[in-house]
Tab-separated table of C-alpha atoms in Angstrom:
chain	number	residue	atom	x	y	z
A	1	MET	CA	75.271	107.916	16.431
A	2	ALA	CA	76.234	104.371	15.511
A	3	SER	CA	78.875	105.641	13.108
A	4	LEU	CA	80.312	107.952	15.787
A	5	SER	CA	80.319	105.104	18.298
A	6	GLY	CA	82.330	103.122	15.774
A	7	LEU	CA	84.913	105.885	15.740
A	8	SER	CA	84.955	106.409	19.512
A	9	GLU	CA	82.688	105.211	22.284
A	10	GLU	CA	83.161	108.433	24.213
A	11	LEU	CA	82.358	110.518	21.127
A	12	GLY	CA	79.140	108.570	20.565
A	13	GLU	CA	78.159	108.974	24.227
A	14	ILE	CA	78.760	112.747	24.113
A	15	GLU	CA	76.685	113.062	20.928
A	16	GLY	CA	73.855	111.147	22.604
A	17	GLN	CA	73.904	113.461	25.622
A	18	ILE	CA	73.894	116.551	23.376
A	19	SER	CA	70.956	115.184	21.363
A	20	ASP	CA	69.006	114.525	24.575
A	21	ILE	CA	69.626	118.080	25.823
A	22	LEU	CA	68.673	119.666	22.484
A	23	ARG	CA	65.468	117.612	22.479
A	24	ALA	CA	64.748	118.749	26.050
A	25	LEU	CA	65.353	122.377	25.025
A	26	SER	CA	62.894	122.046	22.139
A	27	ASN	CA	60.226	120.610	24.444
A	28	GLY	CA	61.003	123.219	27.112
A	29	PHE	CA	60.526	126.188	24.801
A	30	GLN	CA	57.289	124.696	23.486
A	31	LYS	CA	56.102	124.417	27.079
A	32	LEU	CA	57.279	127.971	27.778
A	33	GLU	CA	54.972	129.329	25.079
A	34	LYS	CA	51.951	127.953	26.969
A	35	ILE	CA	52.926	129.489	30.338
A	36	LYS	CA	51.293	132.867	31.047
A	37	ASP	CA	52.567	133.591	34.567
A	38	SER	CA	55.804	135.652	34.558
A	39	ASN	CA	57.278	133.939	37.633
A	40	ARG	CA	56.716	130.471	36.185
A	41	GLN	CA	58.191	131.656	32.878
A	42	SER	CA	61.295	132.911	34.723
A	43	ARG	CA	61.772	129.595	36.510
A	44	GLN	CA	61.312	127.669	33.280
A	45	LEU	CA	63.763	129.985	31.518
A	46	GLU	CA	66.370	129.473	34.261
A	47	GLU	CA	66.031	125.716	33.902
A	48	LEU	CA	66.471	125.964	30.140
A	49	THR	CA	69.503	128.238	30.601
A	50	GLY	CA	71.141	125.579	32.757
A	51	LYS	CA	70.546	122.979	30.055
A	52	MET	CA	72.088	125.293	27.455
A	53	ARG	CA	75.199	125.723	29.604
A	54	GLU	CA	75.517	121.943	29.920
A	55	CYS	CA	75.044	121.568	26.156
A	56	LYS	CA	77.769	124.133	25.492
A	57	ARG	CA	80.149	122.241	27.783
A	58	LEU	CA	79.402	118.948	26.020
A	59	ILE	CA	79.954	120.533	22.587
A	60	LYS	CA	83.410	121.650	23.773
A	61	GLU	CA	84.152	118.089	24.890
A	62	PHE	CA	82.886	116.842	21.512
A	63	ASP	CA	85.268	119.260	19.769
A	64	ARG	CA	88.218	118.038	21.874
A	65	GLU	CA	87.442	114.411	21.016
A	66	VAL	CA	87.188	115.306	17.313
A	67	LYS	CA	90.622	116.972	17.449
A	68	ASP	CA	92.080	113.893	19.134
A	69	LEU	CA	90.705	111.698	16.309
A	70	GLU	CA	91.905	113.920	13.447
A	71	TYR	CA	95.214	112.095	13.019
A	72	LYS	CA	93.405	108.714	12.924
A	73	SER	CA	90.529	109.677	10.593
A	74	ASP	CA	90.417	110.279	6.885
A	75	ALA	CA	89.308	113.513	5.216
A	76	ASP	CA	85.662	112.445	4.769
A	77	THR	CA	85.275	111.445	8.411
A	78	THR	CA	86.882	114.686	9.592
A	79	LYS	CA	84.520	116.685	7.360
A	80	MET	CA	81.491	114.761	8.663
A	81	LEU	CA	82.501	115.385	12.291
A	82	SER	CA	83.052	119.092	11.605
A	83	GLU	CA	79.634	119.429	9.968
A	84	LYS	CA	78.044	117.582	12.897
A	85	LYS	CA	79.658	119.995	15.344
A	86	GLN	CA	78.559	123.041	13.337
A	87	SER	CA	75.006	121.690	13.206
A	88	MET	CA	74.904	121.285	17.005
A	89	ILE	CA	76.326	124.789	17.531
A	90	LYS	CA	73.777	126.280	15.132
A	91	GLU	CA	70.875	124.566	16.894
A	92	LEU	CA	72.150	125.669	20.315
A	93	ASN	CA	72.529	129.266	19.101
A	94	SER	CA	68.907	129.254	17.941
A	95	TYR	CA	67.797	128.290	21.451
A	96	VAL	CA	70.065	130.991	22.928
A	97	ALA	CA	68.341	133.575	20.700
A	98	LEU	CA	64.918	132.282	21.853
A	99	LYS	CA	66.035	132.538	25.471
A	100	LYS	CA	67.087	136.178	24.988
A	101	GLN	CA	63.757	136.973	23.339
A	102	TYR	CA	61.731	135.417	26.164
A	103	ALA	CA	63.909	137.109	28.798
A	104	SER	CA	63.324	140.488	27.151
A	105	ASN	CA	59.557	139.897	27.021
A	106	ILE	CA	59.445	138.915	30.707
A	107	GLU	CA	61.454	142.013	31.671
A	108	ASN	CA	59.105	144.264	29.684
A	109	LYS	CA	56.089	142.722	31.451
A	110	ARG	CA	57.664	143.412	34.823
A	111	VAL	CA	58.395	147.035	33.880
A	112	ASP	CA	54.785	147.522	32.774
A	113	LEU	CA	53.620	145.919	36.010
A	114	PHE	CA	55.652	148.287	38.194
A	115	GLU	CA	55.014	151.459	36.228
A	116	GLY	CA	51.292	151.518	37.019
A	117	PRO	CA	51.483	151.444	40.814
A	118	GLY	CA	54.498	153.759	40.712
A	119	GLU	CA	52.431	156.565	39.304
A	120	GLY	CA	49.858	156.069	42.057
A	121	PHE	CA	52.587	156.157	44.706
A	122	ALA	CA	53.946	159.402	43.260
A	123	GLU	CA	50.511	161.010	43.323
A	124	GLU	CA	49.942	159.739	46.868
A	125	ASN	CA	53.276	161.163	48.026
A	126	GLY	CA	52.390	164.484	46.415
A	127	LEU	CA	49.061	164.578	48.283
A	128	LEU	CA	50.765	163.712	51.565
A	129	ALA	CA	53.351	166.452	51.063
A	130	SER	CA	50.630	169.033	50.323
A	131	ASN	CA	48.828	168.118	53.548
A	132	MET	CA	51.997	168.417	55.718
A	133	SER	CA	53.033	171.667	57.434
A	134	ASN	CA	56.406	173.300	56.949
A	135	GLN	CA	57.652	171.977	60.309
A	136	GLN	CA	56.581	168.457	59.427
A	137	LEU	CA	58.280	168.748	56.072
A	138	MET	CA	61.491	169.913	57.788
A	139	ASP	CA	61.287	167.075	60.302
A	140	GLN	CA	60.736	164.586	57.513
A	141	GLY	CA	63.681	166.042	55.575
A	142	ASN	CA	65.923	165.958	58.658
A	143	ARG	CA	64.950	162.355	59.342
A	144	MET	CA	65.756	161.356	55.784
A	145	MET	CA	69.106	163.174	56.012
A	146	ASP	CA	69.897	161.366	59.276
A	147	GLU	CA	69.110	158.029	57.665
A	148	THR	CA	71.315	158.956	54.716
A	149	ASP	CA	74.154	159.955	57.078
A	150	GLU	CA	73.835	156.645	58.918
A	151	ALA	CA	73.957	154.754	55.630
A	152	ILE	CA	77.072	156.719	54.635
A	153	GLU	CA	78.717	155.942	57.990
A	154	ARG	CA	77.946	152.272	57.575
A	155	SER	CA	79.460	152.381	54.109
A	156	LYS	CA	82.563	154.114	55.484
A	157	LYS	CA	82.847	151.441	58.174
A	158	VAL	CA	82.610	148.687	55.578
A	159	VAL	CA	85.243	150.413	53.432
A	160	HIS	CA	87.514	150.853	56.477
A	161	GLU	CA	87.157	147.182	57.411
A	162	THR	CA	87.849	146.179	53.806
A	163	VAL	CA	91.010	148.319	53.778
A	164	ASN	CA	92.163	146.742	57.057
A	165	VAL	CA	91.562	143.251	55.710
A	166	GLY	CA	93.476	144.156	52.555
A	167	THR	CA	96.375	145.562	54.616
A	168	GLU	CA	96.516	142.441	56.783
A	169	THR	CA	96.408	140.238	53.701
A	170	ALA	CA	99.230	142.209	52.074
A	171	ALA	CA	101.321	141.951	55.274
A	172	ALA	CA	100.700	138.192	55.454
A	173	LEU	CA	101.670	137.776	51.804
A	174	LYS	CA	104.836	139.821	52.381
A	175	ALA	CA	105.772	137.685	55.402
A	176	GLN	CA	105.162	134.511	53.421
A	177	THR	CA	107.277	135.860	50.557
A	178	GLU	CA	110.149	136.642	52.922
A	179	GLN	CA	109.824	133.197	54.490
A	180	MET	CA	109.957	131.587	51.054
A	181	SER	CA	113.079	133.627	50.233
A	182	ARG	CA	114.744	132.439	53.448
A	183	ILE	CA	113.814	128.847	52.660
A	184	VAL	CA	115.292	129.184	49.163
A	185	ASN	CA	118.521	130.642	50.616
A	186	GLU	CA	118.730	127.817	53.151
A	187	LEU	CA	118.199	125.263	50.391
A	188	ASP	CA	121.008	126.878	48.388
A	189	SER	CA	123.294	126.705	51.442
A	190	ILE	CA	122.410	123.048	52.001
A	191	HIS	CA	123.060	122.271	48.343
A	192	PHE	CA	126.467	123.997	48.533
A	193	SER	CA	127.332	122.123	51.750
A	194	ILE	CA	126.364	118.792	50.197
A	195	LYS	CA	128.474	119.556	47.127
A	196	LYS	CA	131.457	120.535	49.297
A	197	ALA	CA	131.072	117.425	51.450
A	198	THR	CA	130.968	115.261	48.315
A	199	GLN	CA	134.237	116.794	47.115
A	200	LEU	CA	135.855	116.226	50.528
A	201	VAL	CA	134.713	112.594	50.555
A	202	LYS	CA	136.233	112.067	47.108
A	203	GLU	CA	139.531	113.652	48.208
A	204	LEU	CA	139.593	111.541	51.366
A	205	GLY	CA	138.930	108.453	49.274
A	206	ARG	CA	141.869	109.269	47.017
A	207	GLN	CA	144.140	109.914	50.039
A	208	VAL	CA	143.100	106.625	51.648
A	209	ALA	CA	143.822	104.770	48.411
A	210	THR	CA	147.270	106.436	48.184
A	211	ASP	CA	148.033	105.616	51.826
A	212	ARG	CA	147.058	101.989	51.252
A	213	CYS	CA	149.367	101.755	48.260
A	214	ILE	CA	152.262	103.207	50.281
A	215	MET	CA	151.569	100.836	53.180
A	216	ALA	CA	151.461	97.870	50.808
A	217	LEU	CA	154.771	98.934	49.242
A	218	LEU	CA	156.401	99.355	52.646
A	219	PHE	CA	155.057	95.986	53.709
A	220	LEU	CA	156.584	94.334	50.636
A	221	ILE	CA	159.940	96.053	51.310
A	222	VAL	CA	159.925	94.892	54.929
A	223	ILE	CA	159.029	91.344	53.869
A	224	GLY	CA	161.837	91.408	51.318
A	225	VAL	CA	164.404	92.638	53.854
A	226	ILE	CA	163.306	90.000	56.375
A	227	ALA	CA	163.567	87.312	53.694
A	228	ILE	CA	167.103	88.416	52.787
A	229	ILE	CA	168.147	88.429	56.436
A	230	ILE	CA	166.786	84.940	56.956
A	231	VAL	CA	168.555	83.604	53.856
A	232	LYS	CA	171.795	85.321	54.883
A	233	ILE	CA	171.652	83.762	58.308
A	234	VAL	CA	170.823	80.303	57.005
A	235	ASN	CA	173.419	80.362	54.213
A	236	PRO	CA	176.105	82.895	55.145
A	237	HIS	CA	178.590	81.735	52.430
A	238	ASN	CA	176.176	82.421	49.590
A	239	LYS	CA	178.001	85.042	47.515
A	240	ASP	CA	174.971	85.755	45.336
A	241	ILE	CA	173.352	87.666	48.186
A	242	ARG	CA	174.944	91.003	48.946
A	243	ASP	CA	175.485	92.165	52.462
A	244	ILE	CA	172.795	94.363	53.773
A	245	PRO	CA	174.166	97.801	54.650
A	246	GLY	CA	174.347	98.252	58.402
A	247	LEU	CA	174.238	94.514	59.028
A	248	ALA	CA	177.589	93.020	60.129
A	249	PRO	CA	178.686	89.903	58.239
A	250	PRO	CA	178.739	86.702	60.265
A	251	ALA	CA	181.958	86.035	62.186
A	252	PRO	CA	184.199	83.309	60.669
A	253	SER	CA	184.346	80.091	62.571
A	254	ARG	CA	187.490	79.777	64.697
A	255	ARG	CA	189.633	76.614	64.549
A	256	LEU	CA	191.865	75.652	67.465
A	257	LEU	CA	195.382	74.515	66.570
A	258	ALA	CA	196.770	71.626	68.587
A	259	TYR	CA	200.385	72.152	69.747
A	260	PRO	CA	202.477	69.134	70.634
A	261	TYR	CA	203.772	69.112	74.079
């Protein structure tokens, strides 16, 4: 166990638990041999069966841990772990075989126990039938038939109720399936709407960017025209600046001639 604990703490703990259970199974079967009462033997056997189930579960966990350690371990360690697992399985199988043997012996004892009184009951029923008149026999037969009919009716009622429950369950499942289909369709519609809205937002973004560029260009043109007008007004004789179409050139300054009287 120390070597397994060195490989993995969990592996060592699992091996310890399996060893404890196998030891308890050995002691339990030794105790079972000393018990003579069938009921006590059955209870003891049930307890041992529970321990065997727990041991089987732990062996599966042990096997999973061994597989997880295969890529970390060398060939010798892997072989040792495999042999350890096989040894535990072999010991558990021996206890399973013992359990089956004891269960068969207990069942045979119970059969022997019930066979004796059964013969007496059959003989007693035969004596009672011989002492009954024909009318009593008919009444007894009719009563038994009525009880059988009632049992059949109860069975039919149970079957009918089971069929109704099954029908209701199938209807509920169908409704839930249809609801799920509607939800899936709605989700598809929402996804399509979101995709379409995303495309529209992108197109609007591009249009806004284009409009901003146009507005900026127009603004620059207007600023340029205003600048030219201002320069033209301030310096009208500047020949480097062309006249703006549609804008009249400034009127020449008029000089008054003085005539002698």
